[in-house]
Amino acid sequence: MTTAWLLTAAASLAAVVAAMAVTAVVARRLRRVSVVDVTWGLGFVLVAVVSAAVGLSLGRGELWHDLIVVVVVGVWGGRLAWHIGGRARGHGEDPRYAAILGVDADDDAWMARAVRKVFVPQALAMWLVSLPVQVSAVADLELGFALWLGLLVWAAGLTIESVGDAQLAAYRQEPRETRPRILDTGLWGWTRHPNYFGDACVWWGIWLVAGLAS
């Protein structure tokens, strides 16, 4: 188990580094570091696929369980990447990243700061958050209640996250002069961050499916 997981962890880390390297090249070309937000969702899908491939090549894990993990991560990551990509299309740099970097995209220090303050931290966070996915690919599977509970929590979280994003997008499309100053209807009337709450539920569900169920 230890050797198999180390190999899976190393392969996953290499995949994350490669994804962030490609993203950095794209960001440099577009002069916009916010493209990393699209990679955030797709990077987890890449880790799930790589982990499953390594686990199966080592004769560990179960194919059907690996497929479930890849699907739940893939649906979440693909939806998130599609949503963020569509939201950012036609816009410039995200003000939050501009504040983090503190220099103009034409400045020579821009790329170095982007790597140090954005790409490296997000790569490490992605690798750490995806640890349950990596472990599940090489763990001995014991089918139990946790698997089904995880799928239920994942589905609830994905629904909440998707509905919250859709409600926020509809709100932003309304004219500033006529829309309420604060979105306080729908899920946003219950919590100020339904999309983040849904995202947290998704990953608790993935932990149950990929980690605790293994």
GROMACS .gro file of C-alpha atoms in nm:
model
  214
    1MET     CA    1   0.000   0.000   0.000
    2THR     CA    2   0.272   0.249   0.098
    3THR     CA    3   0.481   0.201  -0.216
    4ALA     CA    4   0.172   0.202  -0.440
    5TRP     CA    5   0.043   0.522  -0.282
    6LEU     CA    6   0.382   0.692  -0.311
    7LEU     CA    7   0.388   0.611  -0.681
    8THR     CA    8   0.032   0.741  -0.721
    9ALA     CA    9   0.111   1.055  -0.521
   10ALA     CA   10   0.421   1.121  -0.730
   11ALA     CA   11   0.234   1.072  -1.057
   12SER     CA   12  -0.048   1.298  -0.936
   13LEU     CA   13   0.196   1.568  -0.831
   14ALA     CA   14   0.366   1.548  -1.170
   15ALA     CA   15   0.027   1.583  -1.340
   16VAL     CA   16  -0.059   1.888  -1.129
   17VAL     CA   17   0.277   2.051  -1.202
   18ALA     CA   18   0.232   1.986  -1.574
   19ALA     CA   19  -0.120   2.133  -1.570
   20MET     CA   20  -0.003   2.445  -1.389
   21ALA     CA   21   0.298   2.482  -1.621
   22VAL     CA   22   0.071   2.476  -1.926
   23THR     CA   23  -0.163   2.722  -1.754
   24ALA     CA   24   0.128   2.955  -1.679
   25VAL     CA   25   0.225   2.953  -2.047
   26VAL     CA   26  -0.135   3.036  -2.146
   27ALA     CA   27  -0.153   3.307  -1.878
   28ARG     CA   28   0.169   3.464  -2.003
   29ARG     CA   29   0.038   3.468  -2.358
   30LEU     CA   30  -0.299   3.617  -2.257
   31ARG     CA   31  -0.145   3.839  -1.988
   32ARG     CA   32  -0.418   3.718  -1.756
   33VAL     CA   33  -0.347   3.491  -1.460
   34SER     CA   34  -0.715   3.429  -1.383
   35VAL     CA   35  -0.714   3.147  -1.641
   36VAL     CA   36  -0.586   2.938  -1.350
   37ASP     CA   37  -0.944   2.923  -1.220
   38VAL     CA   38  -1.041   2.706  -1.518
   39THR     CA   39  -0.745   2.479  -1.452
   40TRP     CA   40  -0.856   2.442  -1.090
   41GLY     CA   41  -1.154   2.227  -1.186
   42LEU     CA   42  -0.987   2.042  -1.472
   43GLY     CA   43  -0.675   1.971  -1.266
   44PHE     CA   44  -0.870   1.757  -1.022
   45VAL     CA   45  -1.014   1.559  -1.312
   46LEU     CA   46  -0.660   1.500  -1.437
   47VAL     CA   47  -0.551   1.380  -1.092
   48ALA     CA   48  -0.845   1.140  -1.073
   49VAL     CA   49  -0.765   0.991  -1.414
   50VAL     CA   50  -0.391   0.964  -1.346
   51SER     CA   51  -0.447   0.810  -1.002
   52ALA     CA   52  -0.689   0.552  -1.140
   53ALA     CA   53  -0.450   0.464  -1.424
   54VAL     CA   54  -0.155   0.420  -1.188
   55GLY     CA   55  -0.358   0.219  -0.938
   56LEU     CA   56  -0.492  -0.017  -1.202
   57SER     CA   57  -0.149  -0.057  -1.361
   58LEU     CA   58  -0.019  -0.169  -1.019
   59GLY     CA   59  -0.305  -0.415  -0.978
   60ARG     CA   60  -0.460  -0.213  -0.695
   61GLY     CA   61  -0.813  -0.084  -0.648
   62GLU     CA   62  -1.128  -0.183  -0.837
   63LEU     CA   63  -1.215  -0.067  -1.187
   64TRP     CA   64  -1.580   0.010  -1.109
   65HIS     CA   65  -1.486   0.210  -0.800
   66ASP     CA   66  -1.219   0.402  -0.991
   67LEU     CA   67  -1.479   0.484  -1.258
   68ILE     CA   68  -1.719   0.617  -0.994
   69VAL     CA   69  -1.446   0.839  -0.851
   70VAL     CA   70  -1.344   0.966  -1.195
   71VAL     CA   71  -1.707   1.039  -1.284
   72VAL     CA   72  -1.794   1.230  -0.966
   73VAL     CA   73  -1.473   1.434  -0.985
   74GLY     CA   74  -1.512   1.478  -1.361
   75VAL     CA   75  -1.869   1.604  -1.345
   76TRP     CA   76  -1.783   1.852  -1.070
   77GLY     CA   77  -1.457   1.971  -1.228
   78GLY     CA   78  -1.598   1.990  -1.580
   79ARG     CA   79  -1.901   2.192  -1.469
   80LEU     CA   80  -1.687   2.430  -1.265
   81ALA     CA   81  -1.439   2.487  -1.549
   82TRP     CA   82  -1.722   2.546  -1.796
   83HIS     CA   83  -1.896   2.790  -1.562
   84ILE     CA   84  -1.584   2.991  -1.476
   85GLY     CA   85  -1.463   2.993  -1.835
   86GLY     CA   86  -1.796   3.126  -1.957
   87ARG     CA   87  -1.812   3.387  -1.682
   88ALA     CA   88  -1.462   3.517  -1.758
   89ARG     CA   89  -1.497   3.519  -2.137
   90GLY     CA   90  -1.459   3.869  -2.276
   91HIS     CA   91  -1.330   4.014  -1.948
   92GLY     CA   92  -0.984   4.119  -1.839
   93GLU     CA   93  -0.787   4.019  -1.533
   94ASP     CA   94  -0.976   3.932  -1.217
   95PRO     CA   95  -0.929   4.228  -0.978
   96ARG     CA   96  -0.848   3.989  -0.696
   97TYR     CA   97  -0.549   3.847  -0.883
   98ALA     CA   98  -0.442   4.195  -0.987
   99ALA     CA   99  -0.437   4.293  -0.618
  100ILE     CA  100  -0.239   3.982  -0.525
  101LEU     CA  101   0.025   4.041  -0.791
  102GLY     CA  102   0.047   4.415  -0.738
  103VAL     CA  103   0.215   4.484  -1.072
  104ASP     CA  104   0.094   4.537  -1.427
  105ALA     CA  105   0.100   4.243  -1.668
  106ASP     CA  106   0.362   4.424  -1.876
  107ASP     CA  107   0.600   4.445  -1.581
  108ASP     CA  108   0.897   4.207  -1.592
  109ALA     CA  109   0.818   4.089  -1.238
  110TRP     CA  110   0.460   3.991  -1.325
  111MET     CA  111   0.525   3.632  -1.430
  112ALA     CA  112   0.761   3.559  -1.143
  113ARG     CA  113   0.506   3.686  -0.893
  114ALA     CA  114   0.229   3.490  -1.066
  115VAL     CA  115   0.426   3.167  -1.032
  116ARG     CA  116   0.518   3.234  -0.669
  117LYS     CA  117   0.186   3.373  -0.546
  118VAL     CA  118  -0.069   3.192  -0.764
  119PHE     CA  119   0.048   2.888  -0.956
  120VAL     CA  120   0.263   2.721  -0.689
  121PRO     CA  121   0.013   2.770  -0.402
  122GLN     CA  122  -0.278   2.648  -0.615
  123ALA     CA  123  -0.078   2.346  -0.733
  124LEU     CA  124   0.001   2.248  -0.374
  125ALA     CA  125  -0.359   2.304  -0.266
  126MET     CA  126  -0.490   2.094  -0.554
  127TRP     CA  127  -0.255   1.808  -0.471
  128LEU     CA  128  -0.342   1.814  -0.101
  129VAL     CA  129  -0.719   1.841  -0.151
  130SER     CA  130  -0.709   1.550  -0.397
  131LEU     CA  131  -0.535   1.314  -0.153
  132PRO     CA  132  -0.854   1.106  -0.091
  133VAL     CA  133  -0.878   1.050  -0.467
  134GLN     CA  134  -0.516   0.941  -0.483
  135VAL     CA  135  -0.547   0.702  -0.188
  136SER     CA  136  -0.866   0.545  -0.318
  137ALA     CA  137  -0.690   0.436  -0.637
  138VAL     CA  138  -0.458   0.200  -0.448
  139ALA     CA  139  -0.660   0.112  -0.136
  140ASP     CA  140  -0.835  -0.217  -0.066
  141LEU     CA  141  -1.204  -0.154  -0.127
  142GLU     CA  142  -1.469  -0.242   0.127
  143LEU     CA  143  -1.812  -0.161  -0.010
  144GLY     CA  144  -2.029  -0.004   0.255
  145PHE     CA  145  -2.280   0.259   0.350
  146ALA     CA  146  -2.019   0.536   0.320
  147LEU     CA  147  -2.007   0.495  -0.058
  148TRP     CA  148  -2.380   0.555  -0.103
  149LEU     CA  149  -2.386   0.832   0.155
  150GLY     CA  150  -2.097   0.998  -0.025
  151LEU     CA  151  -2.281   0.988  -0.358
  152LEU     CA  152  -2.586   1.144  -0.193
  153VAL     CA  153  -2.382   1.423  -0.030
  154TRP     CA  154  -2.195   1.482  -0.357
  155ALA     CA  155  -2.520   1.508  -0.556
  156ALA     CA  156  -2.674   1.747  -0.303
  157GLY     CA  157  -2.361   1.963  -0.304
  158LEU     CA  158  -2.338   1.972  -0.683
  159THR     CA  159  -2.702   2.077  -0.705
  160ILE     CA  160  -2.660   2.353  -0.447
  161GLU     CA  161  -2.342   2.479  -0.612
  162SER     CA  162  -2.495   2.478  -0.961
  163VAL     CA  163  -2.819   2.647  -0.857
  164GLY     CA  164  -2.630   2.908  -0.655
  165ASP     CA  165  -2.404   2.989  -0.952
  166ALA     CA  166  -2.704   3.013  -1.186
  167GLN     CA  167  -2.892   3.245  -0.951
  168LEU     CA  168  -2.587   3.471  -0.913
  169ALA     CA  169  -2.535   3.480  -1.290
  170ALA     CA  170  -2.900   3.579  -1.345
  171TYR     CA  171  -2.867   3.852  -1.084
  172ARG     CA  172  -2.557   3.996  -1.250
  173GLN     CA  173  -2.736   4.012  -1.585
  174GLU     CA  174  -2.999   4.247  -1.443
  175PRO     CA  175  -2.937   4.622  -1.486
  176ARG     CA  176  -2.760   4.772  -1.187
  177GLU     CA  177  -3.024   5.042  -1.165
  178THR     CA  178  -3.312   4.799  -1.111
  179ARG     CA  179  -3.163   4.499  -0.936
  180PRO     CA  180  -3.141   4.482  -0.554
  181ARG     CA  181  -2.813   4.600  -0.406
  182ILE     CA  182  -2.763   4.257  -0.247
  183LEU     CA  183  -2.883   3.924  -0.383
  184ASP     CA  184  -3.104   3.786  -0.104
  185THR     CA  185  -3.343   3.557  -0.288
  186GLY     CA  186  -3.330   3.186  -0.364
  187LEU     CA  187  -3.039   3.003  -0.203
  188TRP     CA  188  -2.870   3.340  -0.146
  189GLY     CA  189  -3.145   3.423   0.100
  190TRP     CA  190  -3.032   3.132   0.317
  191THR     CA  191  -2.656   3.173   0.300
  192ARG     CA  192  -2.416   3.429   0.157
  193HIS     CA  193  -2.210   3.156  -0.009
  194PRO     CA  194  -2.434   2.875  -0.143
  195ASN     CA  195  -2.182   2.800  -0.420
  196TYR     CA  196  -1.899   2.753  -0.171
  197PHE     CA  197  -2.121   2.557   0.065
  198GLY     CA  198  -2.218   2.330  -0.223
  199ASP     CA  199  -1.852   2.294  -0.319
  200ALA     CA  200  -1.768   2.189   0.037
  201CYS     CA  201  -2.047   1.929   0.029
  202VAL     CA  202  -1.918   1.797  -0.303
  203TRP     CA  203  -1.574   1.735  -0.156
  204TRP     CA  204  -1.708   1.580   0.162
  205GLY     CA  205  -1.902   1.349  -0.067
  206ILE     CA  206  -1.592   1.270  -0.271
  207TRP     CA  207  -1.403   1.200   0.053
  208LEU     CA  208  -1.672   0.951   0.153
  209VAL     CA  209  -1.678   0.787  -0.191
  210ALA     CA  210  -1.303   0.787  -0.251
  211GLY     CA  211  -1.146   0.781   0.093
  212LEU     CA  212  -1.370   0.646   0.367
  213ALA     CA  213  -1.531   0.390   0.139
  214SER     CA  214  -1.190   0.248   0.055
   0.00000   0.00000   0.00000
